[in-house]
Amino acid sequence: MKLYTNPASPFARKVRLCLHEMGRIDDVETEVVAGHPTDPGTMPVGVNPLGKLPCLARDDGPALYDSRVITRFLDEHFGGGLYPAPPRLYETLTLEATADGVMEAAVLIVYETRSRKEGERSEAWVAGQRVKIDRALSVLEDRWMSHLKGGVDIGVLAVGAALGYLDFRHPDYDWRADRAALASWEASFVQRPSMQATLPVAP
Ligand code: BEZ
């Protein structure tokens, strides 16, 4: 199996977090690729026609994408235990979807700033993405703290990856202000060996 990844991608980090938590990081080959919506660069477009990462190429079946499909597959393949049984499963998947939405909005802001020239950028569109992030983080603070403190699952790992990406690419955004519980949880969670082994770096 080969995982197409990038050390800055929060979605790829979520997959690598799963592998670390399962003790299986060395069982999957990785290849670093890079690109963006207006230039596929080295993205594996022959493996994932959408030209997005992460993408998992398998020897005995079609390639898998996106990150939610890959993590589900890896958990089943390696017996990871990162997906609880229903009804908690639906909570966990909703937490993952919330964190993925934060990552997506944060990545889109980066693309808007990077791929468009100054006069072509839409401040209103960027502000709309920021509002989504703000709302989602406030919901984590108000409703999800007991789940976040209740043990590691795919939703919890996704939140770790999302908050890490905000600090990495949006250092001026003080998401911790007025979110003391989430900030305190993150300060402890980021110490996990899996989080330390996957800290984002600019490629
Ligand atoms: C980034 O550089 O922020 C990035 C790289 C790959 C995927 C998503 C984001």
PDB file of N, CA and C in Angstrom, residues 98-170:
ATOM      1  N   THR A  98     -17.315  17.640  11.355  1.00  0.00           N
ATOM      2  CA  THR A  98     -17.152  19.023  11.818  1.00  0.00           C
ATOM      3  C   THR A  98     -15.689  19.457  11.675  1.00  0.00           C
ATOM      4  N   ALA A  99     -14.787  18.589  12.125  1.00  0.00           N
ATOM      5  CA  ALA A  99     -13.353  18.915  12.033  1.00  0.00           C
ATOM      6  C   ALA A  99     -12.915  18.980  10.567  1.00  0.00           C
ATOM      7  N   ASP A 100     -13.419  18.075   9.742  1.00  0.00           N
ATOM      8  CA  ASP A 100     -13.071  18.102   8.311  1.00  0.00           C
ATOM      9  C   ASP A 100     -13.545  19.407   7.675  1.00  0.00           C
ATOM     10  N   GLY A 101     -14.723  19.879   8.095  1.00  0.00           N
ATOM     11  CA  GLY A 101     -15.239  21.145   7.568  1.00  0.00           C
ATOM     12  C   GLY A 101     -14.346  22.314   7.943  1.00  0.00           C
ATOM     13  N   VAL A 102     -13.804  22.271   9.162  1.00  0.00           N
ATOM     14  CA  VAL A 102     -12.867  23.317   9.589  1.00  0.00           C
ATOM     15  C   VAL A 102     -11.609  23.263   8.711  1.00  0.00           C
ATOM     16  N   MET A 103     -11.097  22.040   8.511  1.00  0.00           N
ATOM     17  CA  MET A 103      -9.892  21.895   7.665  1.00  0.00           C
ATOM     18  C   MET A 103     -10.159  22.419   6.262  1.00  0.00           C
ATOM     19  N   GLU A 104     -11.318  22.045   5.708  1.00  0.00           N
ATOM     20  CA  GLU A 104     -11.624  22.438   4.330  1.00  0.00           C
ATOM     21  C   GLU A 104     -11.685  23.966   4.203  1.00  0.00           C
ATOM     22  N   ALA A 105     -12.390  24.604   5.136  1.00  0.00           N
ATOM     23  CA  ALA A 105     -12.499  26.067   5.074  1.00  0.00           C
ATOM     24  C   ALA A 105     -11.112  26.706   5.240  1.00  0.00           C
ATOM     25  N   ALA A 106     -10.300  26.155   6.145  1.00  0.00           N
ATOM     26  CA  ALA A 106      -8.968  26.732   6.392  1.00  0.00           C
ATOM     27  C   ALA A 106      -8.057  26.549   5.176  1.00  0.00           C
ATOM     28  N   VAL A 107      -8.173  25.393   4.509  1.00  0.00           N
ATOM     29  CA  VAL A 107      -7.360  25.143   3.306  1.00  0.00           C
ATOM     30  C   VAL A 107      -7.836  26.055   2.167  1.00  0.00           C
ATOM     31  N   LEU A 108      -9.155  26.222   2.036  1.00  0.00           N
ATOM     32  CA  LEU A 108      -9.680  27.074   0.961  1.00  0.00           C
ATOM     33  C   LEU A 108      -9.210  28.522   1.113  1.00  0.00           C
ATOM     34  N   ILE A 109      -9.111  28.979   2.351  1.00  0.00           N
ATOM     35  CA  ILE A 109      -8.602  30.346   2.568  1.00  0.00           C
ATOM     36  C   ILE A 109      -7.148  30.436   2.088  1.00  0.00           C
ATOM     37  N   VAL A 110      -6.365  29.392   2.398  1.00  0.00           N
ATOM     38  CA  VAL A 110      -4.959  29.391   1.963  1.00  0.00           C
ATOM     39  C   VAL A 110      -4.895  29.407   0.434  1.00  0.00           C
ATOM     40  N   TYR A 111      -5.709  28.587  -0.218  1.00  0.00           N
ATOM     41  CA  TYR A 111      -5.696  28.543  -1.691  1.00  0.00           C
ATOM     42  C   TYR A 111      -6.107  29.892  -2.276  1.00  0.00           C
ATOM     43  N   GLU A 112      -7.136  30.505  -1.677  1.00  0.00           N
ATOM     44  CA  GLU A 112      -7.626  31.792  -2.183  1.00  0.00           C
ATOM     45  C   GLU A 112      -6.499  32.832  -2.131  1.00  0.00           C
ATOM     46  N   THR A 113      -5.743  32.787  -1.045  1.00  0.00           N
ATOM     47  CA  THR A 113      -4.680  33.777  -0.893  1.00  0.00           C
ATOM     48  C   THR A 113      -3.490  33.445  -1.789  1.00  0.00           C
ATOM     49  N   ARG A 114      -3.199  32.129  -1.920  1.00  0.00           N
ATOM     50  CA  ARG A 114      -2.023  31.734  -2.683  1.00  0.00           C
ATOM     51  C   ARG A 114      -2.238  31.759  -4.191  1.00  0.00           C
ATOM     52  N   SER A 115      -3.415  31.263  -4.638  1.00  0.00           N
ATOM     53  CA  SER A 115      -3.564  31.073  -6.082  1.00  0.00           C
ATOM     54  C   SER A 115      -4.134  32.286  -6.801  1.00  0.00           C
ATOM     55  N   ARG A 116      -4.705  33.236  -6.062  1.00  0.00           N
ATOM     56  CA  ARG A 116      -5.264  34.402  -6.750  1.00  0.00           C
ATOM     57  C   ARG A 116      -4.413  35.629  -6.491  1.00  0.00           C
ATOM     58  N   LYS A 117      -4.338  36.462  -7.532  1.00  0.00           N
ATOM     59  CA  LYS A 117      -3.604  37.727  -7.357  1.00  0.00           C
ATOM     60  C   LYS A 117      -4.451  38.645  -6.478  1.00  0.00           C
ATOM     61  N   GLU A 118      -3.816  39.677  -5.924  1.00  0.00           N
ATOM     62  CA  GLU A 118      -4.488  40.512  -4.928  1.00  0.00           C
ATOM     63  C   GLU A 118      -5.864  41.021  -5.396  1.00  0.00           C
ATOM     64  N   GLY A 119      -5.941  41.559  -6.613  1.00  0.00           N
ATOM     65  CA  GLY A 119      -7.204  42.137  -7.093  1.00  0.00           C
ATOM     66  C   GLY A 119      -8.286  41.099  -7.352  1.00  0.00           C
ATOM     67  N   GLU A 120      -7.893  39.830  -7.480  1.00  0.00           N
ATOM     68  CA  GLU A 120      -8.872  38.776  -7.799  1.00  0.00           C
ATOM     69  C   GLU A 120      -9.453  38.128  -6.551  1.00  0.00           C
ATOM     70  N   ARG A 121      -8.873  38.432  -5.397  1.00  0.00           N
ATOM     71  CA  ARG A 121      -9.327  37.760  -4.164  1.00  0.00           C
ATOM     72  C   ARG A 121     -10.636  38.329  -3.672  1.00  0.00           C
ATOM     73  N   SER A 122     -11.475  37.463  -3.102  1.00  0.00           N
ATOM     74  CA  SER A 122     -12.737  37.932  -2.540  1.00  0.00           C
ATOM     75  C   SER A 122     -12.642  37.925  -1.017  1.00  0.00           C
ATOM     76  N   GLU A 123     -12.609  39.116  -0.454  1.00  0.00           N
ATOM     77  CA  GLU A 123     -12.551  39.235   1.012  1.00  0.00           C
ATOM     78  C   GLU A 123     -13.829  38.658   1.639  1.00  0.00           C
ATOM     79  N   ALA A 124     -14.966  38.866   0.950  1.00  0.00           N
ATOM     80  CA  ALA A 124     -16.247  38.386   1.491  1.00  0.00           C
ATOM     81  C   ALA A 124     -16.259  36.855   1.542  1.00  0.00           C
ATOM     82  N   TRP A 125     -15.691  36.244   0.514  1.00  0.00           N
ATOM     83  CA  TRP A 125     -15.653  34.773   0.463  1.00  0.00           C
ATOM     84  C   TRP A 125     -14.741  34.236   1.586  1.00  0.00           C
ATOM     85  N   VAL A 126     -13.593  34.881   1.756  1.00  0.00           N
ATOM     86  CA  VAL A 126     -12.675  34.468   2.840  1.00  0.00           C
ATOM     87  C   VAL A 126     -13.363  34.651   4.191  1.00  0.00           C
ATOM     88  N   ALA A 127     -14.070  35.770   4.350  1.00  0.00           N
ATOM     89  CA  ALA A 127     -14.762  36.028   5.627  1.00  0.00           C
ATOM     90  C   ALA A 127     -15.821  34.951   5.870  1.00  0.00           C
ATOM     91  N   GLY A 128     -16.494  34.515   4.799  1.00  0.00           N
ATOM     92  CA  GLY A 128     -17.501  33.454   4.926  1.00  0.00           C
ATOM     93  C   GLY A 128     -16.884  32.151   5.413  1.00  0.00           C
ATOM     94  N   GLN A 129     -15.693  31.837   4.939  1.00  0.00           N
ATOM     95  CA  GLN A 129     -14.998  30.619   5.406  1.00  0.00           C
ATOM     96  C   GLN A 129     -14.620  30.771   6.881  1.00  0.00           C
ATOM     97  N   ARG A 130     -14.187  31.988   7.235  1.00  0.00           N
ATOM     98  CA  ARG A 130     -13.803  32.240   8.635  1.00  0.00           C
ATOM     99  C   ARG A 130     -14.990  32.071   9.580  1.00  0.00           C
ATOM    100  N   VAL A 131     -16.165  32.510   9.115  1.00  0.00           N
ATOM    101  CA  VAL A 131     -17.368  32.385   9.949  1.00  0.00           C
ATOM    102  C   VAL A 131     -17.674  30.902  10.188  1.00  0.00           C
ATOM    103  N   LYS A 132     -17.523  30.085   9.133  1.00  0.00           N
ATOM    104  CA  LYS A 132     -17.764  28.639   9.300  1.00  0.00           C
ATOM    105  C   LYS A 132     -16.825  28.064  10.369  1.00  0.00           C
ATOM    106  N   ILE A 133     -15.546  28.445  10.281  1.00  0.00           N
ATOM    107  CA  ILE A 133     -14.559  27.930  11.247  1.00  0.00           C
ATOM    108  C   ILE A 133     -14.936  28.377  12.657  1.00  0.00           C
ATOM    109  N   ASP A 134     -15.250  29.659  12.796  1.00  0.00           N
ATOM    110  CA  ASP A 134     -15.607  30.212  14.111  1.00  0.00           C
ATOM    111  C   ASP A 134     -16.795  29.470  14.721  1.00  0.00           C
ATOM    112  N   ARG A 135     -17.836  29.280  13.877  1.00  0.00           N
ATOM    113  CA  ARG A 135     -19.046  28.605  14.385  1.00  0.00           C
ATOM    114  C   ARG A 135     -18.723  27.182  14.820  1.00  0.00           C
ATOM    115  N   ALA A 136     -17.958  26.475  13.977  1.00  0.00           N
ATOM    116  CA  ALA A 136     -17.654  25.074  14.274  1.00  0.00           C
ATOM    117  C   ALA A 136     -16.831  24.951  15.559  1.00  0.00           C
ATOM    118  N   LEU A 137     -15.838  25.840  15.741  1.00  0.00           N
ATOM    119  CA  LEU A 137     -15.006  25.756  16.947  1.00  0.00           C
ATOM    120  C   LEU A 137     -15.816  26.083  18.201  1.00  0.00           C
ATOM    121  N   SER A 138     -16.760  27.012  18.059  1.00  0.00           N
ATOM    122  CA  SER A 138     -17.600  27.335  19.220  1.00  0.00           C
ATOM    123  C   SER A 138     -18.503  26.164  19.580  1.00  0.00           C
ATOM    124  N   VAL A 139     -18.959  25.430  18.571  1.00  0.00           N
ATOM    125  CA  VAL A 139     -19.768  24.240  18.849  1.00  0.00           C
ATOM    126  C   VAL A 139     -18.908  23.171  19.530  1.00  0.00           C
ATOM    127  N   LEU A 140     -17.643  23.039  19.108  1.00  0.00           N
ATOM    128  CA  LEU A 140     -16.751  22.084  19.798  1.00  0.00           C
ATOM    129  C   LEU A 140     -16.634  22.466  21.269  1.00  0.00           C
ATOM    130  N   GLU A 141     -16.422  23.759  21.515  1.00  0.00           N
ATOM    131  CA  GLU A 141     -16.262  24.247  22.896  1.00  0.00           C
ATOM    132  C   GLU A 141     -17.542  24.018  23.720  1.00  0.00           C
ATOM    133  N   ASP A 142     -18.688  24.277  23.101  1.00  0.00           N
ATOM    134  CA  ASP A 142     -19.949  24.249  23.862  1.00  0.00           C
ATOM    135  C   ASP A 142     -20.536  22.848  24.011  1.00  0.00           C
ATOM    136  N   ARG A 143     -20.313  21.977  22.993  1.00  0.00           N
ATOM    137  CA  ARG A 143     -21.056  20.707  23.016  1.00  0.00           C
ATOM    138  C   ARG A 143     -20.219  19.439  22.971  1.00  0.00           C
ATOM    139  N   TRP A 144     -18.944  19.572  22.594  1.00  0.00           N
ATOM    140  CA  TRP A 144     -18.204  18.346  22.315  1.00  0.00           C
ATOM    141  C   TRP A 144     -17.091  18.026  23.300  1.00  0.00           C
ATOM    142  N   MET A 145     -16.961  18.818  24.355  1.00  0.00           N
ATOM    143  CA  MET A 145     -15.801  18.604  25.225  1.00  0.00           C
ATOM    144  C   MET A 145     -15.835  17.244  25.913  1.00  0.00           C
ATOM    145  N   SER A 146     -17.018  16.767  26.294  1.00  0.00           N
ATOM    146  CA  SER A 146     -17.006  15.479  27.006  1.00  0.00           C
ATOM    147  C   SER A 146     -16.626  14.356  26.036  1.00  0.00           C
ATOM    148  N   HIS A 147     -17.014  14.464  24.769  1.00  0.00           N
ATOM    149  CA  HIS A 147     -16.578  13.458  23.789  1.00  0.00           C
ATOM    150  C   HIS A 147     -15.062  13.554  23.580  1.00  0.00           C
ATOM    151  N   LEU A 148     -14.564  14.785  23.427  1.00  0.00           N
ATOM    152  CA  LEU A 148     -13.122  14.947  23.187  1.00  0.00           C
ATOM    153  C   LEU A 148     -12.292  14.380  24.339  1.00  0.00           C
ATOM    154  N   LYS A 149     -12.838  14.475  25.538  1.00  0.00           N
ATOM    155  CA  LYS A 149     -12.087  13.979  26.701  1.00  0.00           C
ATOM    156  C   LYS A 149     -12.328  12.503  26.952  1.00  0.00           C
ATOM    157  N   GLY A 150     -13.162  11.878  26.112  1.00  0.00           N
ATOM    158  CA  GLY A 150     -13.583  10.509  26.403  1.00  0.00           C
ATOM    159  C   GLY A 150     -12.773   9.419  25.724  1.00  0.00           C
ATOM    160  N   GLY A 151     -11.607   9.727  25.205  1.00  0.00           N
ATOM    161  CA  GLY A 151     -10.787   8.698  24.555  1.00  0.00           C
ATOM    162  C   GLY A 151     -10.651   8.980  23.067  1.00  0.00           C
ATOM    163  N   VAL A 152      -9.619   8.358  22.484  1.00  0.00           N
ATOM    164  CA  VAL A 152      -9.273   8.661  21.091  1.00  0.00           C
ATOM    165  C   VAL A 152     -10.139   7.863  20.124  1.00  0.00           C
ATOM    166  N   ASP A 153     -10.745   8.570  19.178  1.00  0.00           N
ATOM    167  CA  ASP A 153     -11.421   7.924  18.058  1.00  0.00           C
ATOM    168  C   ASP A 153     -11.167   8.787  16.827  1.00  0.00           C
ATOM    169  N   ILE A 154     -11.761   8.424  15.710  1.00  0.00           N
ATOM    170  CA  ILE A 154     -11.456   9.143  14.460  1.00  0.00           C
ATOM    171  C   ILE A 154     -11.886  10.615  14.534  1.00  0.00           C
ATOM    172  N   GLY A 155     -12.977  10.892  15.237  1.00  0.00           N
ATOM    173  CA  GLY A 155     -13.426  12.275  15.365  1.00  0.00           C
ATOM    174  C   GLY A 155     -12.436  13.101  16.171  1.00  0.00           C
ATOM    175  N   VAL A 156     -11.935  12.534  17.237  1.00  0.00           N
ATOM    176  CA  VAL A 156     -10.989  13.229  18.110  1.00  0.00           C
ATOM    177  C   VAL A 156      -9.680  13.510  17.349  1.00  0.00           C
ATOM    178  N   LEU A 157      -9.215  12.518  16.587  1.00  0.00           N
ATOM    179  CA  LEU A 157      -7.987  12.725  15.798  1.00  0.00           C
ATOM    180  C   LEU A 157      -8.192  13.820  14.754  1.00  0.00           C
ATOM    181  N   ALA A 158      -9.389  13.849  14.159  1.00  0.00           N
ATOM    182  CA  ALA A 158      -9.675  14.873  13.146  1.00  0.00           C
ATOM    183  C   ALA A 158      -9.626  16.266  13.772  1.00  0.00           C
ATOM    184  N   VAL A 159     -10.145  16.398  14.982  1.00  0.00           N
ATOM    185  CA  VAL A 159     -10.098  17.708  15.661  1.00  0.00           C
ATOM    186  C   VAL A 159      -8.636  18.098  15.929  1.00  0.00           C
ATOM    187  N   GLY A 160      -7.825  17.139  16.351  1.00  0.00           N
ATOM    188  CA  GLY A 160      -6.397  17.419  16.580  1.00  0.00           C
ATOM    189  C   GLY A 160      -5.734  17.934  15.307  1.00  0.00           C
ATOM    190  N   ALA A 161      -6.050  17.301  14.179  1.00  0.00           N
ATOM    191  CA  ALA A 161      -5.447  17.711  12.902  1.00  0.00           C
ATOM    192  C   ALA A 161      -5.955  19.093  12.484  1.00  0.00           C
ATOM    193  N   ALA A 162      -7.237  19.353  12.691  1.00  0.00           N
ATOM    194  CA  ALA A 162      -7.817  20.636  12.273  1.00  0.00           C
ATOM    195  C   ALA A 162      -7.221  21.795  13.075  1.00  0.00           C
ATOM    196  N   LEU A 163      -7.139  21.634  14.398  1.00  0.00           N
ATOM    197  CA  LEU A 163      -6.593  22.719  15.231  1.00  0.00           C
ATOM    198  C   LEU A 163      -5.110  22.937  14.915  1.00  0.00           C
ATOM    199  N   GLY A 164      -4.408  21.837  14.665  1.00  0.00           N
ATOM    200  CA  GLY A 164      -2.987  21.955  14.303  1.00  0.00           C
ATOM    201  C   GLY A 164      -2.801  22.739  13.009  1.00  0.00           C
ATOM    202  N   TYR A 165      -3.710  22.523  12.063  1.00  0.00           N
ATOM    203  CA  TYR A 165      -3.600  23.243  10.785  1.00  0.00           C
ATOM    204  C   TYR A 165      -3.871  24.737  10.968  1.00  0.00           C
ATOM    205  N   LEU A 166      -4.834  25.068  11.839  1.00  0.00           N
ATOM    206  CA  LEU A 166      -5.114  26.494  12.098  1.00  0.00           C
ATOM    207  C   LEU A 166      -3.869  27.179  12.661  1.00  0.00           C
ATOM    208  N   ASP A 167      -3.200  26.518  13.604  1.00  0.00           N
ATOM    209  CA  ASP A 167      -1.990  27.116  14.175  1.00  0.00           C
ATOM    210  C   ASP A 167      -0.885  27.231  13.133  1.00  0.00           C
ATOM    211  N   PHE A 168      -0.833  26.246  12.241  1.00  0.00           N
ATOM    212  CA  PHE A 168       0.233  26.185  11.234  1.00  0.00           C
ATOM    213  C   PHE A 168       0.058  27.247  10.138  1.00  0.00           C
ATOM    214  N   ARG A 169      -1.128  27.308   9.553  1.00  0.00           N
ATOM    215  CA  ARG A 169      -1.343  28.190   8.392  1.00  0.00           C
ATOM    216  C   ARG A 169      -2.061  29.503   8.728  1.00  0.00           C
ATOM    217  N   HIS A 170      -2.676  29.559   9.897  1.00  0.00           N
ATOM    218  CA  HIS A 170      -3.407  30.783  10.274  1.00  0.00           C
ATOM    219  C   HIS A 170      -2.968  31.229  11.677  1.00  0.00           C
TER     220      HIS A 170
END
